[in-house]
Short mmCIF file of N, CA and C and ligand atoms in Angstrom, two decimals:
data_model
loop_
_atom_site.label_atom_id
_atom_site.label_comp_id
_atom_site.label_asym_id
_atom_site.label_seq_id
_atom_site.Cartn_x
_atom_site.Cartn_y
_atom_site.Cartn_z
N UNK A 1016 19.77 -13.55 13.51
CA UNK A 1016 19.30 -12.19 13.80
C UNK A 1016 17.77 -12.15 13.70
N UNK A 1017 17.12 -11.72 14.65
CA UNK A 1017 15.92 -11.38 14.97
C UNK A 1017 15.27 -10.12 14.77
N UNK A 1018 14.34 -9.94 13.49
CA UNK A 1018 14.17 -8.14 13.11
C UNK A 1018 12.72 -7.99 13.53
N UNK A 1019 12.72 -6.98 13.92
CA UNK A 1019 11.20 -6.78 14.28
C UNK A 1019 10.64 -5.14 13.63
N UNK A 1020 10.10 -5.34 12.78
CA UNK A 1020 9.56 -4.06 12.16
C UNK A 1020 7.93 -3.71 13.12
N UNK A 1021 8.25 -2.52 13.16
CA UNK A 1021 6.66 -1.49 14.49
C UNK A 1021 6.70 -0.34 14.10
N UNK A 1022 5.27 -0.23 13.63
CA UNK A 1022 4.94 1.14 13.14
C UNK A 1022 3.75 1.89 13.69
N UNK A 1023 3.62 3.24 13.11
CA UNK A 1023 2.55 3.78 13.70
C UNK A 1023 2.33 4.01 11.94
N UNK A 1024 0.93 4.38 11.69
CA UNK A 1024 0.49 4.81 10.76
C UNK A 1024 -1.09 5.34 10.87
N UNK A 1025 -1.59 6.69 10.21
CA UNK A 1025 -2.70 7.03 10.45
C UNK A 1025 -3.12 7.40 8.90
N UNK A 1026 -2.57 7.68 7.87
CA UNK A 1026 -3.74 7.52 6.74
C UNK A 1026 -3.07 6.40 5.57
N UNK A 1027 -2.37 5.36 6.34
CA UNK A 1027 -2.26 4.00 5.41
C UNK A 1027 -0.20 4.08 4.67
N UNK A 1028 0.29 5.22 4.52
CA UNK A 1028 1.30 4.95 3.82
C UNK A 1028 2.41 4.18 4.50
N UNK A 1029 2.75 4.77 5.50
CA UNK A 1029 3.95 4.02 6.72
C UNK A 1029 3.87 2.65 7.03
N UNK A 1030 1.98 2.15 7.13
CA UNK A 1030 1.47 0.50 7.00
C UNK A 1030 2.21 0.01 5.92
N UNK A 1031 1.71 0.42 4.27
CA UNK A 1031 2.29 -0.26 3.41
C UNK A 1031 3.73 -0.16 3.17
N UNK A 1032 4.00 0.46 3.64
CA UNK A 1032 5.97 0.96 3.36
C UNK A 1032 6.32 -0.33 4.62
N UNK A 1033 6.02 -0.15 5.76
CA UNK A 1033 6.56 -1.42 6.83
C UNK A 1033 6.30 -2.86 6.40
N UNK A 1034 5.19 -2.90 5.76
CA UNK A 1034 4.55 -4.78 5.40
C UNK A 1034 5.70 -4.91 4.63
N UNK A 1035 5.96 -3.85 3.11
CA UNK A 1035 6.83 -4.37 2.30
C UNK A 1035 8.00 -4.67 3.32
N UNK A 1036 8.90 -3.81 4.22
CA UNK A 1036 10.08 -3.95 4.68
C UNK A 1036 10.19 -5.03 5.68
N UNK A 1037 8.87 -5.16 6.17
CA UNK A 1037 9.02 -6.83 6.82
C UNK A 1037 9.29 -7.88 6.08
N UNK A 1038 8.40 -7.74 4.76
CA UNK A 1038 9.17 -8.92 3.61
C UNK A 1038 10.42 -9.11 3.85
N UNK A 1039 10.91 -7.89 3.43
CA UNK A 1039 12.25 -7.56 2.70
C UNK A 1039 13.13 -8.27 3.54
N UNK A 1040 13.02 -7.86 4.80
CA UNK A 1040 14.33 -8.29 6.26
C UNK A 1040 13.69 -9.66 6.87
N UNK A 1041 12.66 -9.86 6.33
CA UNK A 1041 12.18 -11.51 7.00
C UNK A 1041 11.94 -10.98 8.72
N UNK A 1042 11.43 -9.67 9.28
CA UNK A 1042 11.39 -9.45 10.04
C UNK A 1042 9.63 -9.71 10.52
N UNK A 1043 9.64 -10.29 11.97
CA UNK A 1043 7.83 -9.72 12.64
C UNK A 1043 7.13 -8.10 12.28
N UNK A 1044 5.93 -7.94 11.76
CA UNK A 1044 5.39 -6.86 12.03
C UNK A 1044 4.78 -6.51 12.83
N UNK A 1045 4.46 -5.54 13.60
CA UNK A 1045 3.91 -5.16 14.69
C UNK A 1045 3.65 -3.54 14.10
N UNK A 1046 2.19 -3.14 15.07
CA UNK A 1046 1.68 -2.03 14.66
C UNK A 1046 1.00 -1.47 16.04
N UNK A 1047 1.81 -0.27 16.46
CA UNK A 1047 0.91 0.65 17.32
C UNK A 1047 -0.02 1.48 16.68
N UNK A 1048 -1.27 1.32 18.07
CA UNK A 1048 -2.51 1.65 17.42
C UNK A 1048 -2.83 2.52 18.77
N UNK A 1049 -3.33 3.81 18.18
CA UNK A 1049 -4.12 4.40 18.94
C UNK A 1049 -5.33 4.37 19.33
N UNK A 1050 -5.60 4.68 20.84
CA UNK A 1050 -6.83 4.32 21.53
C UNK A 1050 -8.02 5.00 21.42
N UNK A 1051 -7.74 6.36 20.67
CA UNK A 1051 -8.86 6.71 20.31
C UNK A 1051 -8.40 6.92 18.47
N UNK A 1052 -9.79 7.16 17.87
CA UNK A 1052 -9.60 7.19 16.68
C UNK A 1052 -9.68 8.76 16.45
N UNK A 1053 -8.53 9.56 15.27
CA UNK A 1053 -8.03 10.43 15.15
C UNK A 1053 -8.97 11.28 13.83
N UNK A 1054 -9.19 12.29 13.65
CA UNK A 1054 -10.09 12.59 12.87
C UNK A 1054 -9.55 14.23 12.15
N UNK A 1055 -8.91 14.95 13.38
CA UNK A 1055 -8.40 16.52 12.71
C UNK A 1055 -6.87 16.47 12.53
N UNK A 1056 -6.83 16.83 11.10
CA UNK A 1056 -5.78 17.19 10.39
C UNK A 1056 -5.29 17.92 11.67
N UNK A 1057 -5.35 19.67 12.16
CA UNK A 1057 -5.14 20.41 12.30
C UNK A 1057 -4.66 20.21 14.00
N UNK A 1058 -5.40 19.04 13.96
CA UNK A 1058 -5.10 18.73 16.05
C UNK A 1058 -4.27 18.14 16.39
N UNK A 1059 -4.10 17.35 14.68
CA UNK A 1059 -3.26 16.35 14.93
C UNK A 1059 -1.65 16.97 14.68
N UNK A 1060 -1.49 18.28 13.95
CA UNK A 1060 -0.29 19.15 13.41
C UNK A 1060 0.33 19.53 14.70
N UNK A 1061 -1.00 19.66 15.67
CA UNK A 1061 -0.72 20.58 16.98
C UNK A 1061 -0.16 19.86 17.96
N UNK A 1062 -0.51 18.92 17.69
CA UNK A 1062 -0.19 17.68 18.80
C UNK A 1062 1.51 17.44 18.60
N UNK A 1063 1.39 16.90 17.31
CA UNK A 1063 2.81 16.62 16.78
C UNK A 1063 3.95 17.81 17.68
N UNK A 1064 3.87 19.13 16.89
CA UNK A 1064 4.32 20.34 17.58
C UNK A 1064 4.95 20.39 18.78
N UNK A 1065 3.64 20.45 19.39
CA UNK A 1065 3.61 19.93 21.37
C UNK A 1065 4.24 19.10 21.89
N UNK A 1066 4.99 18.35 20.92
CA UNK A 1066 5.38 16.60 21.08
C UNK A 1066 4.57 16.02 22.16
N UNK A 1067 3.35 16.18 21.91
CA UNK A 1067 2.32 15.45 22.77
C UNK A 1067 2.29 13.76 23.17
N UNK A 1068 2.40 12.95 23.86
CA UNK A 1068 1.69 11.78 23.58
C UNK A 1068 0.45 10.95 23.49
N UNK A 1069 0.42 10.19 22.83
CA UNK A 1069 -1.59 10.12 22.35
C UNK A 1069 -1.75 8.75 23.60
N UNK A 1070 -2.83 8.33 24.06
CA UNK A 1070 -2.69 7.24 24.59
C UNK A 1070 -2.66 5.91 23.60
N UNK A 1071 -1.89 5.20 23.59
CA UNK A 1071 -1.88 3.90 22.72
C UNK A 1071 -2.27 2.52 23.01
N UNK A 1072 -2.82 1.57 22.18
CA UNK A 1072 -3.32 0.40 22.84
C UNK A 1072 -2.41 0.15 23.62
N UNK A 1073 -2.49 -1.05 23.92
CA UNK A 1073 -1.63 -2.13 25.05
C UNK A 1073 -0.67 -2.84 23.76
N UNK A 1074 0.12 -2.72 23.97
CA UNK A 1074 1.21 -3.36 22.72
C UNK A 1074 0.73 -4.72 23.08
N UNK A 1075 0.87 -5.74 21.91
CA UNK A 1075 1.07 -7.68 21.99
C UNK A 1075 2.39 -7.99 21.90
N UNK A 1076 3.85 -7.01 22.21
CA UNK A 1076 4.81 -7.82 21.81
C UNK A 1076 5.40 -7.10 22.85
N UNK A 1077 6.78 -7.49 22.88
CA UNK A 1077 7.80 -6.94 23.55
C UNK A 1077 9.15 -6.86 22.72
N UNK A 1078 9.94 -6.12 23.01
CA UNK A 1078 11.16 -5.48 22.22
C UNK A 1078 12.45 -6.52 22.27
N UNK A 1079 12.36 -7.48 23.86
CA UNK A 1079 13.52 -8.31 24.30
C UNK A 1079 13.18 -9.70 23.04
N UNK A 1080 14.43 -10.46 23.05
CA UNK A 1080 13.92 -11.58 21.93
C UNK A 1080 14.17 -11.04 20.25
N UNK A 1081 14.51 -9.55 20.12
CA UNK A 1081 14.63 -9.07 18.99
C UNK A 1081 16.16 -8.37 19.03
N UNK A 1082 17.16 -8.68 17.86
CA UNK A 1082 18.10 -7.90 17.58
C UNK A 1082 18.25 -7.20 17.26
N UNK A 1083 17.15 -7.01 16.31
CA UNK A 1083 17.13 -5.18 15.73
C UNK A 1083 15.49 -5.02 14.89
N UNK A 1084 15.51 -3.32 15.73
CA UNK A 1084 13.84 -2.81 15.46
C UNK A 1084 14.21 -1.79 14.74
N UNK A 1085 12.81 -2.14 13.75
CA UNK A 1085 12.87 -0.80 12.79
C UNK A 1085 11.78 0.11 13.06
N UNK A 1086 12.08 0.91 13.54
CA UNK A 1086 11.20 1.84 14.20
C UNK A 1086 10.35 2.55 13.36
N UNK A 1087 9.05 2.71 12.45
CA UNK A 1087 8.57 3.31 11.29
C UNK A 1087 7.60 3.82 11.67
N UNK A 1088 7.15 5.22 11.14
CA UNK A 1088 6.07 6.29 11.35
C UNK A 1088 6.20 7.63 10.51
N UNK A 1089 5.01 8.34 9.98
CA UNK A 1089 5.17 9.63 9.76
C UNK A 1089 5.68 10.54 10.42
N UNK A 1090 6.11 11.81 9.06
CA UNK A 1090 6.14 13.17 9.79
C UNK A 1090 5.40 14.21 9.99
N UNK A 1091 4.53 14.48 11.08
CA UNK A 1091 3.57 15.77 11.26
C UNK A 1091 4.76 16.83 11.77
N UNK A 1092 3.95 17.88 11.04
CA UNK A 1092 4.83 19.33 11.06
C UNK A 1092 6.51 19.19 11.71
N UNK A 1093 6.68 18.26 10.50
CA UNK A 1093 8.17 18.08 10.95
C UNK A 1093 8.63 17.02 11.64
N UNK A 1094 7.91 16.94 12.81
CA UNK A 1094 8.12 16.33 13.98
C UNK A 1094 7.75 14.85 13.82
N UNK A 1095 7.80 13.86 15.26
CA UNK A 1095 7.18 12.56 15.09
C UNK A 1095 5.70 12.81 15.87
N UNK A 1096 5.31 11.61 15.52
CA UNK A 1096 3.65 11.55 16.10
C UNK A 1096 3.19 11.43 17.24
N UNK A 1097 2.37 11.84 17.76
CA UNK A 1097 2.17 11.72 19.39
C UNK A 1097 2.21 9.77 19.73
N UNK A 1098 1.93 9.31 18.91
CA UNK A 1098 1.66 7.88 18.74
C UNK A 1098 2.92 7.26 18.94
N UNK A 1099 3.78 7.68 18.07
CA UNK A 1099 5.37 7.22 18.03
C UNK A 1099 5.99 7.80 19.59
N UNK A 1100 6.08 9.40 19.79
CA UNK A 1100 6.51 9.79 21.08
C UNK A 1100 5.81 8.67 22.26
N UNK A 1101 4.44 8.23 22.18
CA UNK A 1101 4.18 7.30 23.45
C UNK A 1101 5.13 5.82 23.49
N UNK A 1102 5.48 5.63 22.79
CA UNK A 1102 5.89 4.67 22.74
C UNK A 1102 7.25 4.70 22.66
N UNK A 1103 7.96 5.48 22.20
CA UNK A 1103 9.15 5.99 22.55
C UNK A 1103 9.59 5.79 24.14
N UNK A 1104 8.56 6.53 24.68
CA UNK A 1104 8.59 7.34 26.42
C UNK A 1104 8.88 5.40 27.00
N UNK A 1105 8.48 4.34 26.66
CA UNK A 1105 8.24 3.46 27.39
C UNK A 1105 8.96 2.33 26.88
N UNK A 1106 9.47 2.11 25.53
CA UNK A 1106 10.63 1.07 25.11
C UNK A 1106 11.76 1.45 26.00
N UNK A 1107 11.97 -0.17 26.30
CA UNK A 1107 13.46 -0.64 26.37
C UNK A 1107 14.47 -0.86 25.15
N UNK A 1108 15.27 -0.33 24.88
CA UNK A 1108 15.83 -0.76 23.76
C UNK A 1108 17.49 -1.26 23.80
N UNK A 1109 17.52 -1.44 25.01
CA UNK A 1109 18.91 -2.19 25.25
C UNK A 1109 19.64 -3.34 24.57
N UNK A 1110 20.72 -2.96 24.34
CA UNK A 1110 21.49 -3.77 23.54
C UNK A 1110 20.62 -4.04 21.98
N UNK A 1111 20.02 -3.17 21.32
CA UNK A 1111 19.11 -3.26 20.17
C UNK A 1111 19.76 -2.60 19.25
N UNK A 1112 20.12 -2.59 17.87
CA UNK A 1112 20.49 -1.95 16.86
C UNK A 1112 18.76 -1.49 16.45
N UNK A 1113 18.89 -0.02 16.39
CA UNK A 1113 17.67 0.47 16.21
C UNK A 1113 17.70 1.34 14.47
N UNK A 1114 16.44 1.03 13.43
CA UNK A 1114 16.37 1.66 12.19
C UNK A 1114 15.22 2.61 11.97
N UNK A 1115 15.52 3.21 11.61
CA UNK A 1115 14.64 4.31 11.80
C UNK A 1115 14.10 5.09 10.35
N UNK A 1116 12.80 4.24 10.26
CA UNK A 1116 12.31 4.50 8.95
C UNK A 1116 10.93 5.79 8.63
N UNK A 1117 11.27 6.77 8.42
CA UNK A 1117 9.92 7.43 8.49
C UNK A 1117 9.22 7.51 6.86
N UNK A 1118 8.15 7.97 6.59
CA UNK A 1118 6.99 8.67 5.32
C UNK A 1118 6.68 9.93 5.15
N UNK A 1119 7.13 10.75 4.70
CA UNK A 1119 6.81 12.37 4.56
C UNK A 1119 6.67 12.62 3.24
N UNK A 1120 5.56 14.13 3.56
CA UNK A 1120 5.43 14.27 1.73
C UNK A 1120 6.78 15.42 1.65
N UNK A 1121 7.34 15.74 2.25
CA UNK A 1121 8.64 16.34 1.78
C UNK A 1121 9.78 15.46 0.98
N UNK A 1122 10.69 16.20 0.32
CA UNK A 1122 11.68 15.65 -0.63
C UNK A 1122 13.08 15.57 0.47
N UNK A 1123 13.27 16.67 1.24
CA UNK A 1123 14.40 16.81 1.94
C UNK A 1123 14.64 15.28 3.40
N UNK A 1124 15.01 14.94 2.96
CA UNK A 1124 15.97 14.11 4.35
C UNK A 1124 15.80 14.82 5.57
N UNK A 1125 14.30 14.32 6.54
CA UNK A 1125 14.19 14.70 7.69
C UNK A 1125 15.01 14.66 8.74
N UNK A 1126 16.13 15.49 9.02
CA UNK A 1126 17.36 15.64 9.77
C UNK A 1126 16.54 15.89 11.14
N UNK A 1127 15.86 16.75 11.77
CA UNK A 1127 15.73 17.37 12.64
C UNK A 1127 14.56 15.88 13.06
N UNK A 1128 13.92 15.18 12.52
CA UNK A 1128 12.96 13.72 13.06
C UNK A 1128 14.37 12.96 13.51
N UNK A 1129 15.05 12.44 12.40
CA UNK A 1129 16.03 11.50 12.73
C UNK A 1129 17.21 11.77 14.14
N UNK A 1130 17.36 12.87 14.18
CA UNK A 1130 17.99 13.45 15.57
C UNK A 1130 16.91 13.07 16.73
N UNK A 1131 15.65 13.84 16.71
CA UNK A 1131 15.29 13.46 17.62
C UNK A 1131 14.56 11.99 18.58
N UNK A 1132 14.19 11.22 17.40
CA UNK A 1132 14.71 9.80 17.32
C UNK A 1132 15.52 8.73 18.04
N UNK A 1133 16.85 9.42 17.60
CA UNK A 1133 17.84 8.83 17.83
C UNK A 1133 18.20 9.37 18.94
N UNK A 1134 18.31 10.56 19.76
CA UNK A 1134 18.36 10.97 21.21
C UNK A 1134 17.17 10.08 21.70
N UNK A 1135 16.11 10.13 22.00
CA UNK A 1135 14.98 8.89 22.60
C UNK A 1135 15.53 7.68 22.73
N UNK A 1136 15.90 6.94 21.26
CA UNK A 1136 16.13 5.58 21.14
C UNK A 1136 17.75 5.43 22.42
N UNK A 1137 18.35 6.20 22.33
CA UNK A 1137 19.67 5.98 22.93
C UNK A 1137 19.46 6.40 24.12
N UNK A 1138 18.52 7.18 24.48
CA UNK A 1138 18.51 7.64 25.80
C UNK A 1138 17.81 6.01 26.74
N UNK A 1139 17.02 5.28 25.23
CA UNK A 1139 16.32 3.96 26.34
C UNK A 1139 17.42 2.80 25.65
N UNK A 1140 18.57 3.11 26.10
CA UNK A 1140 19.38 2.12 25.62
C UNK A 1140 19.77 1.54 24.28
N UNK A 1141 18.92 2.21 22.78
CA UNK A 1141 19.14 1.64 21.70
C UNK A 1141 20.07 2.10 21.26
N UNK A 1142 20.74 1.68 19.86
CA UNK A 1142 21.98 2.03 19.29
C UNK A 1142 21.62 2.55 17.70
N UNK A 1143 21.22 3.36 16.63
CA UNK A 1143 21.12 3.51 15.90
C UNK A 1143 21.57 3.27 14.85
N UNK A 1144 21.60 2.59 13.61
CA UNK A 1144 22.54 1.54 12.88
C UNK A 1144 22.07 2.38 11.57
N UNK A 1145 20.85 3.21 11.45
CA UNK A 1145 20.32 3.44 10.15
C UNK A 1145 19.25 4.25 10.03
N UNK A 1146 18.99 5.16 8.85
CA UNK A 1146 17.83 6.26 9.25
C UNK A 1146 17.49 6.24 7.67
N UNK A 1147 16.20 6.14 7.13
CA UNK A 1147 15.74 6.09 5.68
C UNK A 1147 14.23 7.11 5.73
N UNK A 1148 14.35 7.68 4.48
CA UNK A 1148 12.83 7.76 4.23
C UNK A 1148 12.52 8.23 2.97
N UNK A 1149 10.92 7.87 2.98
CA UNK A 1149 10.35 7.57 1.36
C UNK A 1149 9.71 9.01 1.86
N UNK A 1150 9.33 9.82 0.41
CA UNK A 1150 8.61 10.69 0.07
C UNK A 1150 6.98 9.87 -0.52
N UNK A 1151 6.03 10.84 -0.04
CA UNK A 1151 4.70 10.43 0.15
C UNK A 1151 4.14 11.36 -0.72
N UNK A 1152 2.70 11.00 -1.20
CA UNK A 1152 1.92 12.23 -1.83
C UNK A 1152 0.86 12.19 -1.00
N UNK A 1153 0.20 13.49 -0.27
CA UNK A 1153 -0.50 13.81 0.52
C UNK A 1153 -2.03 13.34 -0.61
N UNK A 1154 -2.62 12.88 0.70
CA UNK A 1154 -4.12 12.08 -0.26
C UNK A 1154 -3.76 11.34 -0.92
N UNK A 1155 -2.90 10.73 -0.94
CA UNK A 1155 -2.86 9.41 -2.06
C UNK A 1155 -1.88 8.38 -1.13
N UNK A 1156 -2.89 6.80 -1.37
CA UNK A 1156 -2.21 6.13 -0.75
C UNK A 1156 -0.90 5.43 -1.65
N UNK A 1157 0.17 4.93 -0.68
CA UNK A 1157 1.53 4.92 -1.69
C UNK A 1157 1.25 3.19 -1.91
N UNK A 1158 1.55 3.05 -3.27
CA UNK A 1158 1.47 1.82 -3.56
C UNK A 1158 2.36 0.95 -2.92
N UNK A 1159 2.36 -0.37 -2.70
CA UNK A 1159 3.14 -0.95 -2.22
C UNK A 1159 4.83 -1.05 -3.07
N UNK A 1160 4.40 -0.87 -4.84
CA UNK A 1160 5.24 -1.40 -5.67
C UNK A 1160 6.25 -0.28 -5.52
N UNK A 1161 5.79 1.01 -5.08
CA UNK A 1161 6.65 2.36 -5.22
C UNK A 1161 7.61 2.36 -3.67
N UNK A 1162 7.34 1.51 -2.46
CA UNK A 1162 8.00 1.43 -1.66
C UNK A 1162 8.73 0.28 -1.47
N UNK A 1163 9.20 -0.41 -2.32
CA UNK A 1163 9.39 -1.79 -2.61
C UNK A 1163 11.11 -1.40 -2.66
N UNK A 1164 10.68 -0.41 -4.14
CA UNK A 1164 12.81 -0.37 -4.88
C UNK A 1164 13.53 0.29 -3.97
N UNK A 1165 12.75 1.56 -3.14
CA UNK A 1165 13.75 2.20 -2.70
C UNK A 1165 14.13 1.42 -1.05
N UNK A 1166 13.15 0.93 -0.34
CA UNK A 1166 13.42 -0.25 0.39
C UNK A 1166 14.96 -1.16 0.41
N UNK A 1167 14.15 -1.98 -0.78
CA UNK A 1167 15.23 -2.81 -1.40
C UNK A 1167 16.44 -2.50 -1.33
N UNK A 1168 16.94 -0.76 -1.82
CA UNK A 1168 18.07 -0.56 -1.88
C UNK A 1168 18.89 -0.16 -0.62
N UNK A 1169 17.46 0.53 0.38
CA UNK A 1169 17.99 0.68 1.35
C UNK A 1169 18.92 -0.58 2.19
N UNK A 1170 17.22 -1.69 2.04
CA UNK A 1170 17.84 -3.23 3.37
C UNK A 1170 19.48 -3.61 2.62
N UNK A 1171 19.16 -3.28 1.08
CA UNK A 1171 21.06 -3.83 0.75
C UNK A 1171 22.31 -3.38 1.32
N UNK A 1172 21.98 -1.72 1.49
CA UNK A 1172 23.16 -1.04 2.21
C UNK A 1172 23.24 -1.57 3.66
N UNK A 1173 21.95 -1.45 3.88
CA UNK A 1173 22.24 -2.22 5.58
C UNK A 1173 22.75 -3.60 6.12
N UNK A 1174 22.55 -4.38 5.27
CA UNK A 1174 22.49 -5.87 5.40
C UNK A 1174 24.09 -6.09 5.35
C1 FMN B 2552 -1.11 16.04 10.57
C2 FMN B 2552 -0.13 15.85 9.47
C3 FMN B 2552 1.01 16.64 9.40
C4 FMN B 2552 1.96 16.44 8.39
N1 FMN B 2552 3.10 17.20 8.38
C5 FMN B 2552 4.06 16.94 7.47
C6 FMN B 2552 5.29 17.67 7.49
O1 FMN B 2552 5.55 18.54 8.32
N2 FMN B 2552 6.22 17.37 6.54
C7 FMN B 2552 6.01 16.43 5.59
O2 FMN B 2552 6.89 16.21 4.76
N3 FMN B 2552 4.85 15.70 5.56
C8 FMN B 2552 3.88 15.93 6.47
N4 FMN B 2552 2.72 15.21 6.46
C9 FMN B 2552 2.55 14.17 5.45
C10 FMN B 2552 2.79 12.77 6.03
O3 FMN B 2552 4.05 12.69 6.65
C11 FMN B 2552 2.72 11.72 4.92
O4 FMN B 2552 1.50 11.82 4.24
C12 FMN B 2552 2.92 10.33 5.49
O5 FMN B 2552 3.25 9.44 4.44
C13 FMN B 2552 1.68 9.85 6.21
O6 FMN B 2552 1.91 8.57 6.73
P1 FMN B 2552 0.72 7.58 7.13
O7 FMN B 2552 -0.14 7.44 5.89
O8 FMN B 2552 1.41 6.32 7.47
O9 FMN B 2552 -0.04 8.18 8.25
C14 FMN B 2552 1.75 15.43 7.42
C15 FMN B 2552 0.59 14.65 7.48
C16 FMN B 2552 -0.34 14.85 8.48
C17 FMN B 2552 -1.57 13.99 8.52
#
């Protein structure tokens, strides 16, 4: 089995939460990056909202060659990131068991991200196998050691 962990991240937590979970699954990391650099809180809430898409580099990988992607990114106002939606719009995810890991500073189990997610991922052929997420503290970056256990316990249920 071939895992490929790809994230979006814009103030560092979703980065360190994916490096650890690439450990964890012995999976490639990969990181979408946006083409311009992002600066307003408030544009960026709006964007989210809008389900806007941001323009994103040129990816270095491709999705085929992998058995299962873990799809990882924050939640703005609820929603996913214009960053994540671009890239959404343009995966193939056929025949892929797709995981779906997000970072929010909320406590509640983002139901209404993971739905919409998982309609995208299946609409480009993926299959959804799994949906997790860590709680964040706004302004503070999350240590690696604090996304490690609950990880851990997650990749066990999955594995
Ligand atoms: C523009 C913006 C909007 C956000 N909206 C929400 C939200 O609606 N609910 C929530 O729980 N967290 C929200 N957050 C907090 C982020 O989801 C959280 O800090 C996340 O870990 C950031 O990930 P990153 O550091 O990988 O960018 C928001 C953060 C930003 C920057």
């Amino acid at each position: 089995m071939k895992n490929l962990v790809v994230y979006y991240s814009w103030t560092g937590n979703t980065e360190i939460a994916a490096k650890e979970l690439s450990g964890l699954i012995g999976g490639d990391l990969k990181r979408i990056e946006e083409a311009k650099p992002r600066s307003s809180f408030g544009r960026s809430a709006c964007s989210a909202i809008f389900g806007l898409k941001s323009k994103i580099k040129p990816l270095d990988f491709a999705l085929n060659g992998y058995d299962s992607v873990f799809l990882c990114g924050p939640v703005w106002a609820s929603r996913t990131t214009p960053a994540i939606n671009a890239f959404l719009e343009r995966a193939d995810f056929s025949g892929k068991k797709v995981y779906l890991f997000v970072t929010q500073a909320d406590d509640h189990e983002p139901q209404a991200v993971f739905h919409s997610l998982t309609q995208r991922v299946e609409k480009h052929g993926g299959k959804v196998a799994g949906c997790f997420f860590i709680q964040t503290v706004m302004k503070t970056t999350l240590k690696p050691e604090q996304a490690r256990e609950p990880l851990e316990k997650w990749v066990e249920r999955i594995q």
